[in-house]
């Protein structure tokens, strides 16, 4: 008898399925549920970006682009990144990818050898550890805590560094906590990376969604540019999740090998999406700012509302997530979310989906209308009365 299981790679089968997909499945069965569970903008891509893509299709621009992406787009990305005090050469330090997801995957693949350890601050975006495992690396969770405002410190990192540590994942503003770090706070992490001679994968996909001051890139700190691999993309800032356009920037020796992974796996990122991304960078800033203002308004509503319900919460200064503690209810985060969904038709994500240190918390995305957010929080308030 044919046994499909025996053919599968143990590297792949040993990776557990995402904790989030279970809740999507559960929520999908409940059509009237309000979902604060998704990690994507509730806006459609701005009209002028869509129009540029339609024009590109009508002009027949349907072939492959250059391997690392259209040079026009790489030049626009280089120009754009100067706003964060970053300088990358569009010819050999920028590679356009199929979303930030591919950027992450090829960067890990190019750096991690069998058994190399990568420090991943937790709670963390669900793809980091699986992508590290797929690249044959060894993810090492570094817990952060509410007491520390979910910020990462050198002291946290020192506890987990070993002679096998090769890299550190850095994601601020953070999915799932929404927490951002200041330049001063980043400095000690940069010092730690330099002291231990580590590569830093800096996932800055939420850079534009920063509500207090300007986003700081760890790559802009002294001595960090050469050891930072910057990962970003258009999905969140420009509401372009379905277009699959991201990018990875690094000094040229690193980028050359990262590009090799991209070349043999993807050939190139989607051409029409790249042309839309050029329009986003050239003319999309006002639309982007209007969306960011709206997320900001919702953030200012949701945080005090959770506090008034009695939940502790670290101030989310970025992204579109709030990560309140539900410990007072005595329920596990999975039970809390399941009961809330079944009793009140509100879908949010258990913190445990983001690693063990997410237990006791829930992730609420405010990428939904203010009206729905208010209704959802009214229901959360009713739900917690019984505890
Ligand atoms: N990084 C983080 C922290 C994310 O939250 C996401 C998406 O949710 C991504 C990367 C990947 O985004 P995309 O592949 O759409 O660019």
Short mmCIF file of N, CA and C in Angstrom, two decimals, residues 177-353:
data_model
loop_
_atom_site.label_atom_id
_atom_site.label_comp_id
_atom_site.label_asym_id
_atom_site.label_seq_id
_atom_site.Cartn_x
_atom_site.Cartn_y
_atom_site.Cartn_z
N UNK A 177 2.46 42.39 19.07
CA UNK A 177 2.20 43.27 20.23
C UNK A 177 1.91 44.72 19.83
N UNK A 178 2.32 45.12 18.62
CA UNK A 178 2.15 46.52 18.22
C UNK A 178 3.20 47.44 18.83
N UNK A 179 4.09 46.88 19.63
CA UNK A 179 5.09 47.70 20.34
C UNK A 179 6.20 48.12 19.38
N UNK A 180 6.64 49.37 19.52
CA UNK A 180 7.77 49.87 18.74
C UNK A 180 8.91 50.19 19.70
N UNK A 181 10.12 50.31 19.18
CA UNK A 181 11.25 50.67 20.05
C UNK A 181 11.89 51.96 19.56
N UNK A 182 12.38 52.75 20.50
CA UNK A 182 13.03 54.01 20.13
C UNK A 182 14.48 53.72 19.73
N UNK A 183 15.09 54.71 19.12
CA UNK A 183 16.49 54.59 18.73
C UNK A 183 17.37 54.25 19.95
N UNK A 184 17.10 54.93 21.06
CA UNK A 184 17.91 54.70 22.27
C UNK A 184 17.74 53.26 22.75
N UNK A 185 16.51 52.76 22.71
CA UNK A 185 16.27 51.37 23.15
C UNK A 185 16.92 50.37 22.20
N UNK A 186 16.94 50.73 20.91
CA UNK A 186 17.55 49.82 19.92
C UNK A 186 19.08 49.75 20.09
N UNK A 187 19.64 50.83 20.62
CA UNK A 187 21.10 50.91 20.68
C UNK A 187 21.70 49.71 21.44
N UNK A 188 21.06 49.32 22.53
CA UNK A 188 21.65 48.22 23.30
C UNK A 188 21.52 46.89 22.55
N UNK A 189 20.48 46.76 21.73
CA UNK A 189 20.34 45.54 20.91
C UNK A 189 21.42 45.55 19.83
N UNK A 190 21.66 46.73 19.25
CA UNK A 190 22.72 46.87 18.24
C UNK A 190 24.08 46.54 18.87
N UNK A 191 24.32 47.06 20.06
CA UNK A 191 25.60 46.78 20.75
C UNK A 191 25.76 45.28 20.98
N UNK A 192 24.65 44.65 21.36
CA UNK A 192 24.67 43.20 21.59
C UNK A 192 25.02 42.46 20.29
N UNK A 193 24.40 42.87 19.17
CA UNK A 193 24.65 42.20 17.88
C UNK A 193 26.11 42.37 17.47
N UNK A 194 26.65 43.56 17.72
CA UNK A 194 28.05 43.81 17.34
C UNK A 194 28.98 43.00 18.27
N UNK A 195 28.66 43.04 19.56
CA UNK A 195 29.50 42.31 20.53
C UNK A 195 29.60 40.82 20.17
N UNK A 196 28.47 40.23 19.77
CA UNK A 196 28.47 38.79 19.47
C UNK A 196 28.63 38.49 17.98
N UNK A 197 28.88 39.52 17.22
CA UNK A 197 29.10 39.38 15.77
C UNK A 197 27.95 38.64 15.09
N UNK A 198 26.75 39.19 15.22
CA UNK A 198 25.55 38.54 14.67
C UNK A 198 25.00 39.32 13.47
N UNK A 199 24.29 38.58 12.63
CA UNK A 199 23.49 39.21 11.56
C UNK A 199 22.13 39.54 12.19
N UNK A 200 21.59 40.70 11.82
CA UNK A 200 20.24 41.06 12.29
C UNK A 200 19.30 41.08 11.10
N UNK A 201 18.26 40.26 11.18
CA UNK A 201 17.19 40.33 10.18
C UNK A 201 16.19 41.32 10.74
N UNK A 202 16.08 42.47 10.10
CA UNK A 202 15.16 43.47 10.64
C UNK A 202 13.91 43.54 9.77
N UNK A 203 12.82 43.03 10.31
CA UNK A 203 11.55 43.02 9.59
C UNK A 203 10.82 44.31 9.90
N UNK A 204 10.84 45.23 8.92
CA UNK A 204 10.28 46.56 9.14
C UNK A 204 9.03 46.79 8.31
N UNK A 205 8.28 45.73 8.14
CA UNK A 205 7.09 45.82 7.29
C UNK A 205 6.05 46.79 7.85
N UNK A 206 6.11 47.05 9.17
CA UNK A 206 5.16 47.99 9.77
C UNK A 206 5.77 49.38 10.00
N UNK A 207 6.90 49.66 9.35
CA UNK A 207 7.60 50.94 9.59
C UNK A 207 6.68 52.15 9.44
N UNK A 208 5.87 52.15 8.40
CA UNK A 208 5.01 53.33 8.17
C UNK A 208 3.90 53.44 9.20
N UNK A 209 3.55 52.31 9.80
CA UNK A 209 2.46 52.32 10.78
C UNK A 209 3.05 52.56 12.16
N UNK A 210 3.61 53.74 12.32
CA UNK A 210 4.23 54.13 13.59
C UNK A 210 3.51 55.39 14.05
N UNK A 211 2.98 55.36 15.28
CA UNK A 211 2.11 56.46 15.70
C UNK A 211 2.79 57.48 16.60
N UNK A 212 3.93 57.11 17.21
CA UNK A 212 4.59 58.10 18.05
C UNK A 212 5.96 58.39 17.44
N UNK A 213 6.07 59.54 16.82
CA UNK A 213 7.34 59.92 16.21
C UNK A 213 7.60 59.14 14.93
N UNK A 214 8.86 59.17 14.52
CA UNK A 214 9.22 58.55 13.24
C UNK A 214 9.85 57.17 13.49
N UNK A 215 9.59 56.25 12.59
CA UNK A 215 10.18 54.92 12.69
C UNK A 215 11.71 55.02 12.61
N UNK A 216 12.37 54.23 13.45
CA UNK A 216 13.83 54.16 13.38
C UNK A 216 14.20 52.74 12.91
N UNK A 217 15.10 52.66 11.94
CA UNK A 217 15.58 51.36 11.50
C UNK A 217 16.87 51.03 12.25
N UNK A 218 16.96 49.81 12.74
CA UNK A 218 18.18 49.40 13.46
C UNK A 218 19.38 49.45 12.51
N UNK A 219 19.13 49.34 11.20
CA UNK A 219 20.23 49.39 10.22
C UNK A 219 20.88 50.77 10.18
N UNK A 220 20.16 51.79 10.70
CA UNK A 220 20.71 53.15 10.64
C UNK A 220 21.59 53.46 11.85
N UNK A 221 21.71 52.54 12.78
CA UNK A 221 22.57 52.78 13.95
C UNK A 221 24.03 52.51 13.56
N UNK A 222 24.96 53.20 14.22
CA UNK A 222 26.37 53.05 13.83
C UNK A 222 26.82 51.59 13.83
N UNK A 223 27.49 51.19 12.77
CA UNK A 223 28.04 49.84 12.67
C UNK A 223 27.01 48.76 12.34
N UNK A 224 25.77 49.16 12.09
CA UNK A 224 24.72 48.14 11.90
C UNK A 224 24.36 47.88 10.43
N UNK A 225 24.67 48.83 9.57
CA UNK A 225 24.23 48.64 8.19
C UNK A 225 24.76 47.34 7.59
N UNK A 226 26.04 47.08 7.80
CA UNK A 226 26.64 45.91 7.16
C UNK A 226 26.16 44.59 7.73
N UNK A 227 25.65 44.62 8.97
CA UNK A 227 25.22 43.34 9.55
C UNK A 227 23.69 43.21 9.63
N UNK A 228 23.00 44.18 9.02
CA UNK A 228 21.53 44.11 9.03
C UNK A 228 21.00 43.71 7.66
N UNK A 229 20.06 42.80 7.66
CA UNK A 229 19.34 42.47 6.42
C UNK A 229 17.93 43.02 6.62
N UNK A 230 17.62 44.04 5.86
CA UNK A 230 16.33 44.73 6.00
C UNK A 230 15.26 44.02 5.17
N UNK A 231 14.14 43.72 5.82
CA UNK A 231 13.03 43.04 5.14
C UNK A 231 11.83 43.97 5.21
N UNK A 232 11.18 44.16 4.08
CA UNK A 232 10.00 45.02 4.13
C UNK A 232 9.11 44.75 2.92
N UNK A 233 8.09 45.59 2.75
CA UNK A 233 7.19 45.35 1.64
C UNK A 233 6.04 46.32 1.61
N UNK A 234 5.17 46.13 0.63
CA UNK A 234 4.08 47.08 0.36
C UNK A 234 2.75 46.66 0.98
N UNK A 235 2.67 45.41 1.49
CA UNK A 235 1.39 44.87 1.93
C UNK A 235 0.65 45.74 2.94
N UNK A 236 1.37 46.14 3.97
CA UNK A 236 0.68 46.80 5.10
C UNK A 236 0.51 48.29 4.85
N UNK A 237 1.58 48.99 4.49
CA UNK A 237 1.51 50.45 4.37
C UNK A 237 0.58 50.87 3.23
N UNK A 238 0.62 50.14 2.11
CA UNK A 238 -0.15 50.57 0.94
C UNK A 238 -1.37 49.67 0.70
N UNK A 239 -1.73 48.85 1.68
CA UNK A 239 -2.88 47.95 1.52
C UNK A 239 -2.74 47.13 0.23
N UNK A 240 -1.61 46.45 0.10
CA UNK A 240 -1.32 45.72 -1.14
C UNK A 240 -0.99 44.25 -0.85
N UNK A 241 -1.70 43.65 0.09
CA UNK A 241 -1.35 42.27 0.47
C UNK A 241 -1.41 41.28 -0.70
N UNK A 242 -2.43 41.43 -1.54
CA UNK A 242 -2.61 40.45 -2.61
C UNK A 242 -1.65 40.61 -3.78
N UNK A 243 -0.93 41.72 -3.82
CA UNK A 243 -0.06 41.98 -4.96
C UNK A 243 1.26 41.21 -4.83
N UNK A 244 1.61 40.85 -3.64
CA UNK A 244 2.82 40.10 -3.30
C UNK A 244 4.10 40.82 -3.71
N UNK A 245 4.27 42.01 -3.17
CA UNK A 245 5.52 42.73 -3.44
C UNK A 245 6.18 43.15 -2.13
N UNK A 246 7.41 42.69 -1.97
CA UNK A 246 8.22 43.08 -0.82
C UNK A 246 9.64 43.32 -1.30
N UNK A 247 10.56 43.48 -0.37
CA UNK A 247 11.96 43.63 -0.78
C UNK A 247 12.90 43.31 0.37
N UNK A 248 14.12 43.00 -0.03
CA UNK A 248 15.17 42.73 0.95
C UNK A 248 16.37 43.58 0.54
N UNK A 249 16.95 44.23 1.55
CA UNK A 249 18.12 45.09 1.29
C UNK A 249 19.26 44.63 2.19
N UNK A 250 20.45 44.57 1.61
CA UNK A 250 21.63 44.18 2.40
C UNK A 250 22.87 44.61 1.66
N UNK A 251 24.00 44.64 2.37
CA UNK A 251 25.25 44.97 1.69
C UNK A 251 25.52 43.91 0.61
N UNK A 252 26.30 44.28 -0.39
CA UNK A 252 26.30 43.51 -1.65
C UNK A 252 26.73 42.05 -1.54
N UNK A 253 27.68 41.72 -0.66
CA UNK A 253 28.12 40.32 -0.57
C UNK A 253 26.96 39.45 -0.09
N UNK A 254 26.22 39.95 0.89
CA UNK A 254 25.07 39.20 1.40
C UNK A 254 23.98 39.15 0.33
N UNK A 255 23.73 40.31 -0.28
CA UNK A 255 22.60 40.35 -1.21
C UNK A 255 22.83 39.44 -2.43
N UNK A 256 24.06 39.30 -2.83
CA UNK A 256 24.36 38.45 -4.00
C UNK A 256 23.85 37.02 -3.76
N UNK A 257 24.09 36.51 -2.57
CA UNK A 257 23.67 35.12 -2.27
C UNK A 257 22.16 35.06 -2.02
N UNK A 258 21.62 36.10 -1.41
CA UNK A 258 20.16 36.16 -1.20
C UNK A 258 19.48 36.15 -2.57
N UNK A 259 20.04 36.93 -3.49
CA UNK A 259 19.47 36.99 -4.83
C UNK A 259 19.51 35.64 -5.54
N UNK A 260 20.56 34.86 -5.24
CA UNK A 260 20.66 33.52 -5.83
C UNK A 260 19.43 32.68 -5.43
N UNK A 261 19.07 32.76 -4.15
CA UNK A 261 17.90 31.99 -3.68
C UNK A 261 16.64 32.46 -4.40
N UNK A 262 16.53 33.77 -4.56
CA UNK A 262 15.35 34.35 -5.22
C UNK A 262 15.29 33.91 -6.69
N UNK A 263 16.45 33.99 -7.33
CA UNK A 263 16.53 33.67 -8.76
C UNK A 263 16.08 32.24 -9.04
N UNK A 264 16.55 31.30 -8.23
CA UNK A 264 16.23 29.90 -8.52
C UNK A 264 14.86 29.49 -7.99
N UNK A 265 14.34 30.25 -7.03
CA UNK A 265 13.02 29.87 -6.51
C UNK A 265 11.89 30.60 -7.20
N UNK A 266 12.10 31.88 -7.46
CA UNK A 266 10.99 32.71 -7.93
C UNK A 266 11.18 33.26 -9.33
N UNK A 267 12.39 33.36 -9.78
CA UNK A 267 12.73 34.04 -11.04
C UNK A 267 12.61 35.55 -10.86
N UNK A 268 11.38 36.01 -10.60
CA UNK A 268 11.23 37.44 -10.29
C UNK A 268 9.89 37.60 -9.57
N UNK A 269 9.74 38.74 -8.91
CA UNK A 269 8.45 39.05 -8.27
C UNK A 269 7.45 39.40 -9.37
N UNK A 270 6.14 39.32 -9.07
CA UNK A 270 5.13 39.60 -10.11
C UNK A 270 5.36 40.97 -10.78
N UNK A 271 5.39 40.99 -12.10
CA UNK A 271 5.71 42.23 -12.83
C UNK A 271 4.65 43.32 -12.62
N UNK A 272 3.38 42.93 -12.75
CA UNK A 272 2.32 43.95 -12.63
C UNK A 272 2.33 44.55 -11.22
N UNK A 273 2.54 43.69 -10.23
CA UNK A 273 2.63 44.17 -8.85
C UNK A 273 3.79 45.15 -8.68
N UNK A 274 4.89 44.86 -9.33
CA UNK A 274 6.05 45.76 -9.23
C UNK A 274 5.73 47.13 -9.84
N UNK A 275 5.01 47.10 -10.96
CA UNK A 275 4.67 48.38 -11.60
C UNK A 275 3.69 49.16 -10.73
N UNK A 276 2.80 48.43 -10.06
CA UNK A 276 1.88 49.08 -9.12
C UNK A 276 2.67 49.67 -7.95
N UNK A 277 3.70 48.97 -7.51
CA UNK A 277 4.51 49.43 -6.38
C UNK A 277 5.28 50.70 -6.74
N UNK A 278 5.69 50.82 -8.00
CA UNK A 278 6.36 52.07 -8.43
C UNK A 278 5.38 53.24 -8.24
N UNK A 279 4.14 53.02 -8.67
CA UNK A 279 3.12 54.07 -8.52
C UNK A 279 2.91 54.39 -7.03
N UNK A 280 2.89 53.34 -6.20
CA UNK A 280 2.69 53.55 -4.76
C UNK A 280 3.77 54.48 -4.21
N UNK A 281 5.01 54.23 -4.59
CA UNK A 281 6.10 55.06 -4.05
C UNK A 281 6.12 56.45 -4.67
N UNK A 282 5.73 56.54 -5.93
CA UNK A 282 5.78 57.86 -6.57
C UNK A 282 4.61 58.75 -6.18
N UNK A 283 3.42 58.16 -6.05
CA UNK A 283 2.23 59.01 -5.84
C UNK A 283 1.30 58.53 -4.72
N UNK A 284 1.71 57.53 -3.97
CA UNK A 284 0.77 56.93 -3.00
C UNK A 284 0.88 57.44 -1.58
N UNK A 285 1.75 58.41 -1.34
CA UNK A 285 2.02 58.79 0.06
C UNK A 285 0.78 59.34 0.77
N UNK A 286 0.01 60.19 0.09
CA UNK A 286 -1.16 60.79 0.74
C UNK A 286 -2.19 59.71 1.11
N UNK A 287 -2.39 58.77 0.17
CA UNK A 287 -3.34 57.69 0.46
C UNK A 287 -2.85 56.86 1.64
N UNK A 288 -1.56 56.61 1.65
CA UNK A 288 -0.99 55.81 2.74
C UNK A 288 -1.17 56.55 4.08
N UNK A 289 -0.89 57.84 4.05
CA UNK A 289 -1.00 58.61 5.30
C UNK A 289 -2.44 58.63 5.81
N UNK A 290 -3.40 58.69 4.89
CA UNK A 290 -4.81 58.71 5.30
C UNK A 290 -5.16 57.38 6.01
N UNK A 291 -4.62 56.28 5.50
CA UNK A 291 -4.89 54.97 6.14
C UNK A 291 -4.22 54.92 7.51
N UNK A 292 -2.99 55.41 7.57
CA UNK A 292 -2.26 55.38 8.84
C UNK A 292 -3.00 56.23 9.88
N UNK A 293 -3.52 57.41 9.45
CA UNK A 293 -4.29 58.26 10.38
C UNK A 293 -5.50 57.50 10.93
N UNK A 294 -6.12 56.74 10.06
CA UNK A 294 -7.30 55.99 10.50
C UNK A 294 -6.91 54.88 11.49
N UNK A 295 -5.81 54.18 11.24
CA UNK A 295 -5.36 53.16 12.20
C UNK A 295 -5.04 53.83 13.54
N UNK A 296 -4.42 55.00 13.44
CA UNK A 296 -4.04 55.74 14.65
C UNK A 296 -5.29 56.07 15.49
N UNK A 297 -6.33 56.52 14.80
CA UNK A 297 -7.60 56.87 15.47
C UNK A 297 -8.18 55.64 16.17
N UNK A 298 -8.13 54.52 15.48
CA UNK A 298 -8.67 53.28 16.05
C UNK A 298 -7.82 52.83 17.25
N UNK A 299 -6.50 52.95 17.10
CA UNK A 299 -5.60 52.58 18.19
C UNK A 299 -5.95 53.39 19.44
N UNK A 300 -6.20 54.71 19.21
CA UNK A 300 -6.51 55.59 20.34
C UNK A 300 -7.85 55.24 20.99
N UNK A 301 -8.70 54.56 20.25
CA UNK A 301 -9.96 54.11 20.83
C UNK A 301 -9.78 52.77 21.57
N UNK A 302 -9.09 51.86 20.91
CA UNK A 302 -9.07 50.47 21.37
C UNK A 302 -8.26 50.30 22.68
N UNK A 303 -7.18 51.04 22.81
CA UNK A 303 -6.30 50.83 23.97
C UNK A 303 -7.01 51.24 25.28
N UNK A 304 -7.53 52.48 25.38
CA UNK A 304 -8.24 52.84 26.61
C UNK A 304 -9.46 51.95 26.86
N UNK A 305 -10.07 51.50 25.78
CA UNK A 305 -11.26 50.66 25.92
C UNK A 305 -10.88 49.33 26.59
N UNK A 306 -9.76 48.73 26.16
CA UNK A 306 -9.32 47.49 26.82
C UNK A 306 -8.98 47.76 28.29
N UNK A 307 -8.35 48.92 28.52
CA UNK A 307 -8.00 49.24 29.92
C UNK A 307 -9.25 49.40 30.75
N UNK A 308 -10.27 50.01 30.17
CA UNK A 308 -11.50 50.20 30.97
C UNK A 308 -12.21 48.87 31.21
N UNK A 309 -12.00 47.91 30.32
CA UNK A 309 -12.56 46.57 30.53
C UNK A 309 -11.79 45.87 31.67
N UNK A 310 -10.60 46.37 31.95
CA UNK A 310 -9.81 45.81 33.06
C UNK A 310 -8.62 44.98 32.61
N UNK A 311 -8.30 45.07 31.31
CA UNK A 311 -7.17 44.30 30.79
C UNK A 311 -5.91 45.17 30.74
N UNK A 312 -4.80 44.62 31.23
CA UNK A 312 -3.52 45.32 31.09
C UNK A 312 -3.07 45.22 29.65
N UNK A 313 -2.39 46.26 29.19
CA UNK A 313 -1.95 46.25 27.80
C UNK A 313 -0.70 47.11 27.65
N UNK A 314 0.26 46.62 26.90
CA UNK A 314 1.45 47.44 26.60
C UNK A 314 1.04 48.40 25.49
N UNK A 315 1.44 49.65 25.62
CA UNK A 315 1.05 50.67 24.64
C UNK A 315 1.53 50.28 23.24
N UNK A 316 0.60 49.99 22.32
CA UNK A 316 1.06 49.68 20.97
C UNK A 316 1.31 50.96 20.18
N UNK A 317 2.56 51.24 19.85
CA UNK A 317 2.87 52.48 19.12
C UNK A 317 2.95 52.25 17.62
N UNK A 318 2.64 51.04 17.18
CA UNK A 318 2.74 50.79 15.75
C UNK A 318 1.93 49.58 15.31
N UNK A 319 2.05 49.27 14.02
CA UNK A 319 1.31 48.18 13.37
C UNK A 319 -0.20 48.41 13.55
N UNK A 320 -1.00 47.34 13.46
CA UNK A 320 -2.43 47.55 13.76
C UNK A 320 -2.95 46.45 14.68
N UNK A 321 -2.16 46.22 15.75
CA UNK A 321 -2.53 45.18 16.70
C UNK A 321 -2.50 45.71 18.13
N UNK A 322 -3.43 45.21 18.93
CA UNK A 322 -3.37 45.42 20.38
C UNK A 322 -3.23 44.04 20.99
N UNK A 323 -2.50 43.96 22.09
CA UNK A 323 -2.16 42.64 22.65
C UNK A 323 -2.44 42.66 24.16
N UNK A 324 -3.73 42.73 24.52
CA UNK A 324 -4.05 42.83 25.95
C UNK A 324 -3.90 41.50 26.69
N UNK A 325 -3.68 41.63 27.97
CA UNK A 325 -3.60 40.44 28.84
C UNK A 325 -5.00 40.03 29.24
N UNK A 326 -5.29 38.73 29.13
CA UNK A 326 -6.60 38.24 29.57
C UNK A 326 -6.42 37.36 30.81
N UNK A 327 -5.25 37.52 31.47
CA UNK A 327 -4.93 36.65 32.60
C UNK A 327 -5.96 36.72 33.73
N UNK A 328 -6.55 37.92 33.88
CA UNK A 328 -7.51 38.08 34.98
C UNK A 328 -8.72 37.16 34.85
N UNK A 329 -9.01 36.70 33.65
CA UNK A 329 -10.18 35.83 33.48
C UNK A 329 -9.88 34.40 33.94
N UNK A 330 -8.59 34.08 34.09
CA UNK A 330 -8.22 32.72 34.50
C UNK A 330 -8.27 31.72 33.36
N UNK A 331 -8.65 32.15 32.18
CA UNK A 331 -8.72 31.23 31.03
C UNK A 331 -7.39 31.24 30.28
N UNK A 332 -7.13 30.13 29.59
CA UNK A 332 -5.99 30.15 28.67
C UNK A 332 -6.40 31.02 27.49
N UNK A 333 -5.43 31.49 26.74
CA UNK A 333 -5.78 32.38 25.62
C UNK A 333 -6.61 31.62 24.58
N UNK A 334 -6.33 30.35 24.38
CA UNK A 334 -7.10 29.58 23.40
C UNK A 334 -8.55 29.42 23.86
N UNK A 335 -8.75 29.12 25.16
CA UNK A 335 -10.11 28.97 25.67
C UNK A 335 -10.87 30.29 25.62
N UNK A 336 -10.15 31.35 25.97
CA UNK A 336 -10.78 32.67 25.94
C UNK A 336 -11.31 32.96 24.52
N UNK A 337 -10.44 32.75 23.53
CA UNK A 337 -10.83 33.08 22.15
C UNK A 337 -11.95 32.17 21.65
N UNK A 338 -11.87 30.91 22.03
CA UNK A 338 -12.90 29.98 21.56
C UNK A 338 -14.26 30.33 22.18
N UNK A 339 -14.26 30.59 23.47
CA UNK A 339 -15.53 30.93 24.13
C UNK A 339 -16.09 32.25 23.61
N UNK A 340 -15.20 33.22 23.42
CA UNK A 340 -15.65 34.52 22.91
C UNK A 340 -16.28 34.36 21.53
N UNK A 341 -15.67 33.52 20.73
CA UNK A 341 -16.19 33.29 19.39
C UNK A 341 -17.55 32.59 19.44
N UNK A 342 -17.62 31.54 20.26
CA UNK A 342 -18.86 30.76 20.29
C UNK A 342 -20.00 31.51 20.98
N UNK A 343 -19.65 32.28 22.02
CA UNK A 343 -20.72 32.97 22.76
C UNK A 343 -21.06 34.35 22.21
N UNK A 344 -20.04 35.03 21.67
CA UNK A 344 -20.29 36.44 21.28
C UNK A 344 -19.97 36.74 19.83
N UNK A 345 -19.60 35.74 19.09
CA UNK A 345 -19.32 35.95 17.66
C UNK A 345 -18.25 37.02 17.39
N UNK A 346 -17.20 36.99 18.18
CA UNK A 346 -16.06 37.89 17.94
C UNK A 346 -14.82 37.01 17.80
N UNK A 347 -14.10 37.20 16.70
CA UNK A 347 -12.89 36.38 16.47
C UNK A 347 -11.64 37.21 16.74
N UNK A 348 -10.84 36.75 17.69
CA UNK A 348 -9.52 37.33 17.94
C UNK A 348 -8.55 36.16 18.09
N UNK A 349 -7.28 36.44 18.11
CA UNK A 349 -6.32 35.34 18.04
C UNK A 349 -5.66 35.09 19.41
N UNK A 350 -5.60 33.83 19.84
CA UNK A 350 -4.93 33.54 21.11
C UNK A 350 -3.45 33.88 21.04
N UNK A 351 -2.95 34.50 22.09
CA UNK A 351 -1.54 34.89 22.13
C UNK A 351 -0.61 33.69 22.00
N UNK A 352 -1.08 32.52 22.40
CA UNK A 352 -0.21 31.33 22.34
C UNK A 352 0.18 30.99 20.90
N UNK A 353 -0.58 31.50 19.92
CA UNK A 353 -0.22 31.26 18.52
C UNK A 353 1.10 31.92 18.17
#
